[in-house]
Short mmCIF file of C-alpha atoms and ligand atoms in Angstrom, two decimals:
data_model
loop_
_atom_site.label_atom_id
_atom_site.label_comp_id
_atom_site.label_asym_id
_atom_site.label_seq_id
_atom_site.Cartn_x
_atom_site.Cartn_y
_atom_site.Cartn_z
CA MET A 7 0.00 0.00 0.00
CA ASN A 8 1.04 3.57 -0.70
CA GLU A 9 2.96 4.38 2.50
CA GLY A 10 1.48 7.79 3.23
CA ASN A 11 -2.15 6.64 3.07
CA LEU A 12 -2.52 4.84 6.39
CA PRO A 13 -2.18 7.94 8.59
CA LEU A 14 -4.64 9.75 6.31
CA ILE A 15 -7.24 7.01 6.73
CA ARG A 16 -6.75 6.96 10.50
CA ARG A 17 -7.15 10.70 10.72
CA LEU A 18 -10.25 10.62 8.52
CA GLU A 19 -11.77 7.92 10.75
CA GLU A 20 -11.13 9.96 13.87
CA GLU A 21 -11.92 13.46 12.72
CA HIS A 22 -14.28 12.89 9.75
CA SER A 23 -12.29 15.60 8.06
CA LEU A 24 -8.98 16.18 6.31
CA PRO A 25 -7.26 19.30 5.03
CA SER A 26 -7.76 19.78 1.30
CA GLU A 27 -4.15 18.85 0.48
CA ASP A 28 -4.60 15.54 2.30
CA TYR A 29 -7.73 14.71 0.30
CA GLU A 30 -5.66 15.39 -2.78
CA ARG A 31 -2.91 13.07 -1.54
CA LEU A 32 -5.42 10.34 -0.70
CA LEU A 33 -6.98 10.64 -4.17
CA ALA A 34 -3.71 10.87 -6.07
CA GLY A 35 -2.27 7.96 -4.07
CA ARG A 36 -5.25 5.67 -4.68
CA ASP A 37 -4.32 1.99 -4.80
CA GLU A 38 -6.14 -1.29 -4.25
CA GLU A 39 -5.10 -1.79 -0.66
CA THR A 40 -6.14 1.73 0.35
CA ALA A 41 -9.49 1.26 -1.40
CA ARG A 42 -9.99 -2.00 0.50
CA LEU A 43 -9.22 -0.40 3.87
CA LEU A 44 -11.46 2.60 3.20
CA ALA A 45 -14.31 0.30 2.13
CA GLU A 46 -13.88 -1.82 5.25
CA GLN A 47 -14.16 1.23 7.50
CA ALA A 48 -17.08 2.64 5.48
CA VAL A 49 -19.02 -0.63 5.73
CA ARG A 50 -18.32 -0.82 9.46
CA LEU A 51 -19.76 2.67 9.98
CA ARG A 52 -22.77 1.93 7.78
CA GLN A 53 -23.47 -1.26 9.75
CA GLU A 54 -23.26 0.59 13.07
CA ILE A 55 -25.86 3.11 11.97
CA TYR A 56 -28.10 1.27 9.50
CA GLY A 57 -27.31 -2.43 10.04
CA ASN A 58 -27.40 -4.37 6.80
CA SER A 59 -30.50 -2.58 5.47
CA VAL A 60 -30.52 -1.19 1.97
CA TYR A 61 -33.27 1.33 1.29
CA ILE A 62 -35.07 1.35 -2.03
CA ARG A 63 -36.49 4.43 -3.74
CA GLY A 64 -38.94 4.20 -6.60
CA LEU A 65 -37.64 6.54 -9.30
CA ILE A 66 -40.35 8.09 -11.46
CA GLU A 67 -38.89 10.04 -14.39
CA ILE A 68 -41.74 12.50 -14.88
CA SER A 69 -40.45 14.47 -17.90
CA ASN A 70 -37.41 14.70 -20.16
CA ILE A 71 -38.30 18.21 -21.30
CA CYS A 72 -35.65 20.61 -20.01
CA ARG A 73 -34.95 24.31 -20.35
CA ASN A 74 -31.31 23.81 -19.40
CA ASP A 75 -28.41 22.92 -21.62
CA CYS A 76 -25.88 21.14 -19.38
CA LEU A 77 -23.06 20.02 -21.66
CA TYR A 78 -22.95 16.47 -20.28
CA CYS A 79 -26.64 15.65 -20.29
CA GLY A 80 -28.51 13.70 -22.96
CA ILE A 81 -31.80 15.52 -22.33
CA ARG A 82 -30.26 19.01 -22.70
CA ARG A 83 -32.48 21.38 -24.64
CA SER A 84 -30.19 21.55 -27.69
CA ASN A 85 -30.40 17.81 -28.22
CA THR A 86 -32.90 17.81 -31.08
CA ARG A 87 -32.60 14.03 -31.44
CA CYS A 88 -34.08 13.43 -28.01
CA ARG A 89 -37.72 12.30 -28.23
CA ARG A 90 -39.49 14.30 -25.55
CA TYR A 91 -42.22 13.08 -23.21
CA ARG A 92 -44.06 14.24 -20.13
CA LEU A 93 -46.04 11.98 -17.80
CA THR A 94 -49.52 13.08 -16.76
CA PRO A 95 -50.35 13.29 -13.06
CA SER A 96 -52.52 10.21 -13.39
CA GLN A 97 -49.65 8.26 -15.00
CA ILE A 98 -47.40 9.34 -12.13
CA LEU A 99 -49.97 8.22 -9.56
CA ALA A 100 -50.29 4.87 -11.33
CA CYS A 101 -46.48 4.41 -11.02
CA ALA A 102 -46.67 5.15 -7.30
CA GLU A 103 -49.59 2.75 -6.89
CA GLU A 104 -47.62 -0.03 -8.53
CA GLY A 105 -44.53 0.87 -6.50
CA TYR A 106 -46.44 0.79 -3.23
CA GLY A 107 -47.53 -2.77 -3.99
CA LEU A 108 -43.90 -3.71 -4.69
CA GLY A 109 -42.79 -2.43 -1.27
CA PHE A 110 -41.58 1.08 -2.09
CA ARG A 111 -42.12 3.68 0.66
CA THR A 112 -40.24 6.52 -1.04
CA PHE A 113 -41.11 7.94 -4.43
CA VAL A 114 -38.59 10.12 -6.21
CA LEU A 115 -40.07 12.44 -8.82
CA GLN A 116 -37.20 13.33 -11.10
CA GLY A 117 -37.16 15.23 -14.35
CA GLY A 118 -35.77 17.94 -16.55
CA GLU A 119 -36.66 21.54 -15.72
CA ASP A 120 -40.04 21.41 -17.44
CA ALA A 121 -42.13 24.57 -17.04
CA TRP A 122 -45.37 22.58 -17.33
CA PHE A 123 -44.75 21.38 -13.77
CA THR A 124 -45.78 24.60 -12.08
CA ASP A 125 -46.01 24.90 -8.31
CA THR A 126 -49.77 24.50 -8.49
CA ARG A 127 -49.58 21.27 -10.49
CA LEU A 128 -46.76 19.81 -8.41
CA CYS A 129 -48.41 20.74 -5.11
CA SER A 130 -51.62 19.01 -6.02
CA LEU A 131 -49.69 15.94 -7.18
CA ILE A 132 -47.67 15.82 -3.94
CA ARG A 133 -50.83 16.27 -1.83
CA GLU A 134 -52.51 13.44 -3.70
CA ILE A 135 -49.56 11.07 -3.19
CA LYS A 136 -49.38 11.93 0.53
CA ALA A 137 -53.16 11.50 0.94
CA ARG A 138 -53.16 8.11 -0.75
CA TRP A 139 -49.97 6.74 0.81
CA PRO A 140 -49.40 8.65 4.06
CA ASP A 141 -46.65 6.25 5.14
CA CYS A 142 -44.50 7.21 2.13
CA ALA A 143 -41.85 9.87 1.65
CA VAL A 144 -41.84 12.10 -1.41
CA THR A 145 -38.47 13.12 -2.80
CA LEU A 146 -38.19 15.72 -5.55
CA SER A 147 -35.35 16.00 -8.05
CA LEU A 148 -36.56 18.68 -10.42
CA GLY A 149 -33.65 21.08 -10.62
CA GLU A 150 -33.36 24.72 -9.59
CA ARG A 151 -36.44 26.65 -8.43
CA SER A 152 -37.12 29.74 -6.36
CA PHE A 153 -37.21 29.81 -2.55
CA GLU A 154 -40.94 30.46 -2.75
CA SER A 155 -41.45 27.45 -4.99
CA PHE A 156 -39.41 25.17 -2.73
CA ARG A 157 -41.45 26.52 0.19
CA ARG A 158 -44.78 25.69 -1.44
CA LEU A 159 -43.65 22.19 -2.41
CA LYS A 160 -42.51 21.56 1.15
CA GLU A 161 -45.79 22.82 2.52
CA ALA A 162 -47.61 20.44 0.15
CA GLY A 163 -45.76 17.56 1.81
CA ALA A 164 -42.46 16.99 -0.02
CA ASP A 165 -39.93 15.50 2.40
CA ARG A 166 -36.63 15.47 0.52
CA TYR A 167 -34.92 17.16 -2.41
CA LEU A 168 -32.03 15.91 -4.51
CA LEU A 169 -29.99 18.55 -6.27
CA ARG A 170 -26.46 17.52 -7.12
CA HIS A 171 -24.09 20.44 -6.80
CA GLU A 172 -22.24 18.83 -9.79
CA THR A 173 -18.88 20.36 -8.76
CA ALA A 174 -17.84 22.57 -5.86
CA SER A 175 -15.45 24.53 -8.07
CA PRO A 176 -16.96 27.58 -9.82
CA GLU A 177 -14.37 27.30 -12.63
CA HIS A 178 -15.12 23.63 -13.22
CA TYR A 179 -18.86 24.37 -13.03
CA ALA A 180 -18.45 26.92 -15.83
CA ARG A 181 -16.84 24.29 -18.08
CA LEU A 182 -19.71 21.83 -17.62
CA HIS A 183 -22.55 24.30 -18.06
CA PRO A 184 -23.61 27.02 -20.49
CA PRO A 185 -22.94 30.64 -19.45
CA GLU A 186 -26.55 31.30 -18.44
CA MET A 187 -26.35 28.71 -15.66
CA SER A 188 -24.74 29.75 -12.43
CA PHE A 189 -22.82 27.99 -9.70
CA GLU A 190 -24.09 30.59 -7.22
CA ASN A 191 -27.71 29.83 -7.98
CA ARG A 192 -27.20 26.08 -7.60
CA MET A 193 -25.58 26.64 -4.20
CA ARG A 194 -28.32 29.11 -3.24
CA CYS A 195 -30.90 26.40 -3.98
CA LEU A 196 -29.11 23.92 -1.71
CA GLU A 197 -29.03 26.47 1.14
CA ASP A 198 -32.72 27.32 0.62
CA LEU A 199 -33.72 23.66 0.71
CA ARG A 200 -31.80 23.16 3.92
CA GLU A 201 -33.36 26.24 5.51
CA LEU A 202 -36.84 25.02 4.58
CA GLY A 203 -36.31 21.76 6.46
CA TYR A 204 -35.99 19.31 3.59
CA GLN A 205 -33.68 16.31 3.86
CA VAL A 206 -31.24 17.51 1.21
CA GLY A 207 -29.07 15.61 -1.24
CA CYS A 208 -26.10 17.01 -3.14
CA GLY A 209 -23.62 15.11 -5.29
CA PHE A 210 -21.45 15.02 -8.37
CA MET A 211 -20.25 12.86 -11.25
CA THR A 212 -16.90 11.11 -10.98
CA GLY A 213 -14.60 11.46 -13.94
CA SER A 214 -16.55 14.33 -15.50
CA PRO A 215 -14.68 16.24 -18.22
CA PHE A 216 -11.96 18.60 -16.90
CA GLN A 217 -12.32 17.25 -13.34
CA THR A 218 -9.03 17.34 -11.42
CA VAL A 219 -7.96 15.80 -8.13
CA ALA A 220 -8.07 19.32 -6.68
CA ASN A 221 -11.72 19.65 -7.82
CA LEU A 222 -12.61 16.38 -6.09
CA ALA A 223 -10.91 17.60 -2.92
CA GLU A 224 -13.12 20.71 -3.12
CA ASP A 225 -16.18 18.47 -3.46
CA LEU A 226 -15.15 16.60 -0.32
CA LYS A 227 -14.54 19.85 1.61
CA PHE A 228 -17.97 21.05 0.48
CA ILE A 229 -19.56 17.81 1.73
CA GLU A 230 -17.80 18.24 5.08
CA ARG A 231 -19.22 21.71 5.40
CA PHE A 232 -22.70 21.11 4.04
CA ARG A 233 -23.24 17.72 5.72
CA PRO A 234 -25.88 16.53 3.25
CA ASP A 235 -28.52 14.00 4.31
CA MET A 236 -28.03 12.25 0.96
CA CYS A 237 -25.25 12.28 -1.58
CA GLY A 238 -25.49 11.04 -5.17
CA ILE A 239 -22.16 9.97 -6.68
CA GLY A 240 -21.99 8.26 -10.04
CA PRO A 241 -19.58 8.03 -12.95
CA PHE A 242 -19.90 10.46 -15.83
CA ILE A 243 -20.94 8.53 -18.94
CA PRO A 244 -20.80 10.25 -22.34
CA HIS A 245 -23.95 10.69 -24.40
CA ARG A 246 -23.59 10.50 -28.19
CA ASP A 247 -25.63 13.67 -28.86
CA THR A 248 -23.76 16.01 -26.49
CA PRO A 249 -20.54 18.03 -26.83
CA PHE A 250 -18.89 15.52 -24.47
CA ARG A 251 -19.62 12.53 -26.74
CA ASN A 252 -15.94 11.65 -27.09
CA GLU A 253 -14.94 12.14 -23.46
CA PRO A 254 -13.99 9.05 -21.44
CA ALA A 255 -16.43 7.71 -18.82
CA GLY A 256 -15.66 7.70 -15.10
CA THR A 257 -14.69 4.42 -13.45
CA VAL A 258 -16.18 2.03 -10.90
CA ASP A 259 -12.96 2.15 -8.86
CA LEU A 260 -12.83 5.92 -8.44
CA THR A 261 -16.57 6.07 -7.71
CA CYS A 262 -16.34 3.39 -5.02
CA TYR A 263 -13.27 5.04 -3.48
CA LEU A 264 -15.21 8.30 -3.18
CA LEU A 265 -18.30 6.54 -1.78
CA SER A 266 -16.15 5.11 1.03
CA ILE A 267 -14.52 8.47 1.77
CA ILE A 268 -17.91 10.22 1.88
CA ARG A 269 -19.27 7.59 4.30
CA LEU A 270 -16.27 8.35 6.55
CA ILE A 271 -16.86 12.11 6.34
CA VAL A 272 -20.61 11.97 7.06
CA PRO A 273 -21.30 8.55 8.65
CA PRO A 274 -25.15 8.77 8.60
CA VAL A 275 -25.38 10.00 4.99
CA LEU A 276 -27.76 8.10 2.70
CA LEU A 277 -25.60 7.00 -0.22
CA PRO A 278 -27.07 5.49 -3.36
CA ALA A 279 -25.33 2.94 -5.52
CA THR A 280 -26.48 4.74 -8.66
CA THR A 281 -27.89 3.53 -11.96
CA ALA A 282 -24.85 5.06 -13.68
CA LEU A 283 -22.61 2.83 -11.58
CA GLY A 284 -24.71 -0.17 -12.61
CA THR A 285 -24.45 0.94 -16.23
CA ILE A 286 -20.65 1.02 -16.51
CA HIS A 287 -20.23 -2.39 -14.86
CA PRO A 288 -22.62 -5.35 -14.51
CA LEU A 289 -21.82 -5.58 -10.78
CA GLY A 290 -21.42 -1.82 -10.28
CA ARG A 291 -24.19 -1.43 -7.71
CA GLU A 292 -23.02 -4.41 -5.68
CA ARG A 293 -19.55 -2.86 -5.68
CA GLY A 294 -21.08 0.42 -4.50
CA ILE A 295 -22.84 -1.31 -1.59
CA GLN A 296 -19.56 -3.03 -0.67
CA ALA A 297 -17.89 0.38 -0.65
CA GLY A 298 -20.41 1.77 1.88
CA ALA A 299 -23.54 2.77 -0.09
CA ASN A 300 -26.95 1.92 1.40
CA VAL A 301 -29.58 3.04 -1.09
CA VAL A 302 -30.70 1.84 -4.53
CA MET A 303 -33.17 3.61 -6.78
CA PRO A 304 -34.91 1.20 -9.12
CA ASN A 305 -36.85 2.58 -12.04
CA LEU A 306 -40.63 2.83 -11.60
CA SER A 307 -41.28 4.89 -14.75
CA PRO A 308 -43.63 3.42 -17.35
CA VAL A 309 -41.61 1.05 -19.55
CA SER A 310 -42.59 3.07 -22.64
CA VAL A 311 -40.63 6.17 -21.51
CA ARG A 312 -37.61 4.58 -19.81
CA LYS A 313 -35.42 4.61 -22.89
CA LYS A 314 -36.29 8.26 -23.53
CA TYR A 315 -35.01 9.47 -20.17
CA GLU A 316 -31.53 8.95 -21.47
CA LEU A 317 -29.08 11.15 -19.57
CA TYR A 318 -26.18 9.07 -20.95
CA ASP A 319 -25.62 6.23 -23.43
CA ASN A 320 -26.82 2.70 -22.72
CA LYS A 321 -28.63 3.49 -19.46
CA ILE A 322 -29.76 0.19 -17.97
CA CYS A 323 -33.52 0.03 -17.56
CA THR A 324 -34.94 -3.43 -18.03
CA GLY A 325 -33.06 -5.72 -15.61
CA ALA A 326 -32.54 -5.61 -11.86
CA GLU A 327 -32.70 -1.80 -11.89
CA SER A 328 -36.36 -2.01 -12.82
CA ALA A 329 -38.65 -1.76 -9.84
CA GLN A 330 -40.64 -4.74 -11.06
CA ASN A 331 -37.62 -6.87 -10.36
CA VAL A 332 -37.12 -6.30 -6.64
CA SER A 333 -36.40 -9.98 -6.05
CA ASP A 334 -33.43 -9.96 -8.45
CA LEU A 335 -32.23 -6.75 -6.86
CA ASN A 336 -32.51 -8.29 -3.42
CA ARG A 337 -30.49 -11.31 -4.59
CA ARG A 338 -27.82 -8.87 -5.74
CA MET A 339 -27.88 -6.93 -2.47
CA ARG A 340 -27.59 -10.18 -0.48
CA SER A 341 -24.52 -11.09 -2.50
CA ALA A 342 -23.08 -7.81 -1.16
CA GLY A 343 -24.06 -8.70 2.44
CA CYS A 344 -27.17 -6.52 2.62
CA GLU A 345 -30.93 -6.81 2.60
CA ILE A 346 -33.61 -4.66 1.00
CA VAL A 347 -36.18 -3.36 3.50
CA THR A 348 -39.69 -1.92 3.13
CA ASP A 349 -39.17 1.36 4.95
CA ARG A 350 -39.21 5.10 4.26
CA GLY A 351 -35.51 5.01 5.03
CA ASP A 352 -35.10 8.46 6.56
CA VAL A 353 -31.66 9.69 7.47
CA LYS A 354 -30.61 8.68 11.00
CA MET A 355 -29.17 11.64 12.79
CA VAL A 356 -26.25 10.65 14.99
N1 SAH B 428 -32.73 18.09 -13.81
C1 SAH B 428 -32.58 17.68 -12.45
C2 SAH B 428 -32.45 16.20 -12.22
C3 SAH B 428 -32.17 15.29 -13.37
S1 SAH B 428 -30.50 14.99 -13.84
C4 SAH B 428 -31.43 18.43 -11.81
O1 SAH B 428 -30.90 19.35 -12.41
O2 SAH B 428 -31.10 18.13 -10.68
C5 SAH B 428 -29.87 14.01 -12.52
C6 SAH B 428 -28.36 13.89 -12.48
O3 SAH B 428 -27.88 13.06 -13.52
C7 SAH B 428 -27.61 15.18 -12.68
O4 SAH B 428 -27.54 15.89 -11.48
C8 SAH B 428 -26.24 14.70 -13.18
O5 SAH B 428 -25.27 14.69 -12.14
C9 SAH B 428 -26.52 13.29 -13.68
N2 SAH B 428 -26.14 13.16 -15.11
C10 SAH B 428 -26.55 13.95 -16.14
N3 SAH B 428 -25.89 13.61 -17.28
C11 SAH B 428 -25.06 12.58 -16.96
C12 SAH B 428 -24.10 11.81 -17.68
N4 SAH B 428 -23.86 12.05 -18.97
N5 SAH B 428 -23.43 10.85 -17.03
C13 SAH B 428 -23.68 10.60 -15.73
N6 SAH B 428 -24.54 11.30 -14.98
C14 SAH B 428 -25.23 12.30 -15.58
#
């Protein structure tokens, strides 16, 4: 093992924090043995707090219509080859109904920034879900909105909000997004969500174009400071109809390494083994769980739209990642020493 790493791991275990330069050293000095040790400590912490439970979230991809033009994303507005769709509220409710029967107690409504989903429409949808399934949590992942909008959605009953910060470096942010999008506004949204009492998720892609070890260290410092309730980490995967079509994808190894480090920084964080991780490797999600993740988000969207919500090439959507296949998913989780539970799976404050 890289000699200098052991004291870094020990310090991270004790203080849940490292100076930026030490994160950089730990990332630059990544080797198999260090990854194994980090994963062992991450799994130990996860077991102490959550046992061997893996929480499942039913992901409903409500629309691929988006006003934004993120350079990495397959549903960006300039992608004219993308076939657009929007689910109706009754289709969304039907997904939740099916999901409830399959054991899901959290529904994640995710989508592009589609203006059709006004506060009024979303609030009535959230109220309806909460009225019909009061034992379920509603998570939103609908991009940037105003404080007032976040407030109304919370008042209607939304419990959680996922908004990846994408990168904690303003310069890196500017290389991944068009000029009209702003790092400051994304961060403002995260602060607003926190202030309003949501359980908040941030996150970033591993191996995104132009990402440096120093950028990743900034992401880790941001996570230390922000202490998210949830954190979505997945590999960047190129999409053929975006400016990043020829960029290399992120790797399972780097993603798992970061999952373990994040578990050590914020022990109670809810960490998904993402669909992107399952897409770049057939056992990607199992590897994520073995690195310290404790959430999976199977797809509950109608089969007819799954292919169209294509953020990146070859997104998996018909096997174990489909909500209809919870038993296969559970077999996979058991192979990684865990067990799927029927539970809202709220963050456990420690
Ligand atoms: N529009 C919403 C949510 C949908 S996108 C929002 O802005 O939050 C969900 C996440 O998918 C993004 O935050 C991004 O980190 C990830 N993503 C987008 N394109 C990707 C790609 N090419 N490879 C991997 N992940 C990608």
